Amino acid sequence: MKTASLIFLAGSLLAALPASAQERVWRCGNEYTNNATIAQQKGCKVMEGGNVTVVQGGGGTTKSSGGSSGASAARAPAGSPRVEGVDQRARDGEARSVLESELKKAEARQAELQKEFNNGEPEKQGSEGRNYQKYLDRVAEMKAELARNESDIAGIRREIGRLPTNKPQ
């Protein structure tokens, strides 16, 4: 806290001086000062090669009231094209149909994987009869693929749930 107050004090002093009337400025680690006695006590180094600009941060000015920040965050960036309601509903409908077809594919893949997985006991293939570890590795891989596919299905369902319903206004 002491460091922050010293930086603020140094910033206040530097900001009050016109650029042409700046005195020597010393750097003490992350602190800056224009007080020669403090600089000598701390063993600071003189800043050379131009003027020092200090930007004062106002802690209270960065926060805005809760009502306006949420509304502005949801808006499109300035200069982006405006989409009419009819066009947006068409885009939403198209997005919904694409997501629903992806969901059907993922659910069909999940059913196929579960059938092949056979409740954790899939049929052994080729050399897996002699090499049990190979079989265990394949079973673990199948289990992980089932989990990934289930996660994909849940994600697609979430995305479908986020889409607005296509009710004409």
C-alpha positions as MATLAB code, in Angstrom:
seq = 'MKTASLIFLAGSLLAALPASAQERVWRCGNEYTNNATIAQQKGCKVMEGGNVTVVQGGGGTTKSSGGSSGASAARAPAGSPRVEGVDQRARDGEARSVLESELKKAEARQAELQKEFNNGEPEKQGSEGRNYQKYLDRVAEMKAELARNESDIAGIRREIGRLPTNKPQ';
ca = [
       0.000    0.000    0.000;
       2.902    2.315    0.777;
       4.299    1.705   -2.717;
       0.994    2.599   -4.333;
       0.722    5.823   -2.346;
       4.287    6.800   -3.254;
       3.620    6.140   -6.920;
       0.428    8.180   -6.722;
       2.259   10.987   -4.933;
       5.058   10.970   -7.495;
       2.494   10.876  -10.284;
       0.622   13.783   -8.786;
       3.793   15.817   -8.507;
       4.894   15.006  -12.045;
       1.469   15.647  -13.534;
       1.329   19.083  -11.908;
       4.561   20.170  -13.567;
       4.539   21.402  -17.144;
       6.508   19.220  -19.553;
       9.201   21.822  -20.101;
       9.753   22.394  -16.371;
      10.215   18.766  -15.320;
      13.014   18.109  -12.892;
      15.116   15.008  -12.714;
      13.160   11.849  -12.087;
      14.577    8.811  -10.316;
      13.408    5.229  -10.624;
      13.418    3.106   -7.482;
      12.317   -0.331   -8.705;
       8.648    0.158   -9.587;
       8.466    3.565   -7.929;
       9.335    6.960   -9.385;
      10.234   10.109   -7.511;
      11.539   13.574   -8.189;
      12.753   14.020   -4.591;
      16.560   13.870   -4.600;
      16.882   13.023   -0.891;
      14.515   10.053   -1.145;
      16.302    8.904   -4.290;
      19.688    9.027   -2.533;
      18.373    7.166    0.515;
      16.934    4.365   -1.606;
      19.778    4.246   -4.123;
      17.554    5.093   -7.099;
      18.773    5.634  -10.658;
      18.189    8.807  -12.671;
      15.789    8.399  -15.597;
      17.301    9.821  -18.771;
      16.235   10.099  -22.364;
      13.012   12.064  -22.382;
      10.115   13.126  -20.291;
       8.245   10.796  -17.980;
       4.507   10.635  -18.442;
       2.450    9.433  -15.506;
      -1.112    8.340  -16.076;
      -3.197    8.548  -12.955;
      -5.708    5.784  -12.502;
      -9.040    6.706  -11.002;
     -10.298    3.621   -9.163;
     -13.902    4.797   -9.129;
     -14.103    5.910  -12.737;
     -13.435    2.477  -14.259;
     -16.557    0.951  -12.759;
     -19.891    1.872  -14.231;
     -23.371    1.445  -12.902;
     -24.676   -2.089  -13.233;
     -27.603   -1.200  -15.489;
     -25.750    0.219  -18.458;
     -22.763   -2.131  -18.591;
     -24.820   -5.260  -19.247;
     -26.815   -3.639  -22.019;
     -23.790   -2.236  -23.826;
     -21.920   -5.550  -23.627;
     -24.718   -7.319  -25.535;
     -24.847   -4.777  -28.360;
     -23.162   -5.282  -31.691;
     -20.000   -3.253  -32.346;
     -20.433    0.171  -33.882;
     -20.491    0.073  -37.669;
     -21.681   -3.531  -37.910;
     -24.554   -4.085  -40.346;
     -28.046   -4.114  -38.893;
     -30.029   -7.302  -39.535;
     -33.795   -7.054  -39.922;
     -36.040   -9.198  -37.723;
     -37.211  -11.413  -40.573;
     -33.640  -12.076  -41.720;
     -32.518  -12.813  -38.158;
     -35.369  -15.285  -37.652;
     -34.375  -16.997  -40.913;
     -30.761  -17.227  -39.738;
     -31.866  -18.583  -36.372;
     -34.049  -21.167  -38.098;
     -31.177  -22.231  -40.327;
     -28.838  -22.470  -37.335;
     -31.435  -24.564  -35.492;
     -31.805  -26.985  -38.412;
     -28.027  -27.375  -38.737;
     -27.655  -27.987  -35.011;
     -30.542  -30.479  -35.000;
     -28.972  -32.448  -37.851;
     -25.646  -32.442  -35.988;
     -27.474  -33.640  -32.882;
     -29.053  -36.524  -34.821;
     -25.637  -37.538  -36.182;
     -24.047  -37.371  -32.735;
     -26.882  -39.391  -31.161;
     -26.607  -42.033  -33.909;
     -22.846  -42.192  -33.333;
     -23.441  -42.528  -29.583;
     -25.829  -45.458  -30.126;
     -23.253  -47.113  -32.415;
     -20.464  -46.604  -29.871;
     -22.574  -47.988  -27.014;
     -23.466  -51.065  -29.059;
     -19.789  -51.655  -29.890;
     -18.744  -50.952  -26.275;
     -21.184  -53.629  -25.066;
     -21.357  -52.377  -21.458;
     -17.578  -52.363  -21.107;
     -17.040  -55.806  -22.598;
     -16.525  -55.427  -26.360;
     -15.570  -58.437  -28.414;
     -11.848  -59.088  -28.644;
     -10.193  -58.467  -31.974;
      -7.200  -60.227  -33.556;
      -4.202  -60.310  -31.243;
      -6.139  -58.996  -28.241;
      -6.801  -62.619  -27.205;
      -3.073  -63.045  -26.588;
      -2.349  -59.461  -25.502;
      -4.850  -58.508  -22.809;
      -3.304  -55.045  -22.297;
      -4.075  -54.166  -25.905;
      -7.706  -55.084  -25.240;
      -7.793  -52.960  -22.070;
      -6.303  -50.002  -23.949;
      -8.958  -50.281  -26.653;
     -11.743  -50.500  -24.056;
     -10.391  -47.382  -22.301;
     -10.199  -45.569  -25.638;
     -13.789  -46.540  -26.429;
     -14.929  -45.332  -23.007;
     -13.210  -41.984  -23.550;
     -14.772  -41.661  -27.005;
     -18.210  -42.335  -25.513;
     -17.628  -39.612  -22.920;
     -16.455  -37.121  -25.585;
     -19.447  -37.855  -27.769;
     -21.807  -37.467  -24.797;
     -20.177  -34.111  -24.061;
     -20.652  -33.079  -27.693;
     -24.332  -34.012  -27.511;
     -24.770  -31.951  -24.343;
     -23.032  -28.984  -26.001;
     -25.242  -29.159  -29.080;
     -28.337  -29.310  -26.884;
     -27.117  -26.233  -24.971;
     -26.615  -24.353  -28.244;
     -30.094  -25.297  -29.434;
     -31.478  -24.108  -26.093;
     -29.775  -20.718  -26.536;
     -31.448  -20.070  -29.870;
     -34.588  -17.980  -29.746;
     -37.828  -19.708  -30.594;
     -39.169  -18.837  -34.057;
     -42.390  -17.106  -33.071;
     -43.538  -14.405  -35.506;
     -44.184  -11.057  -33.843;
];
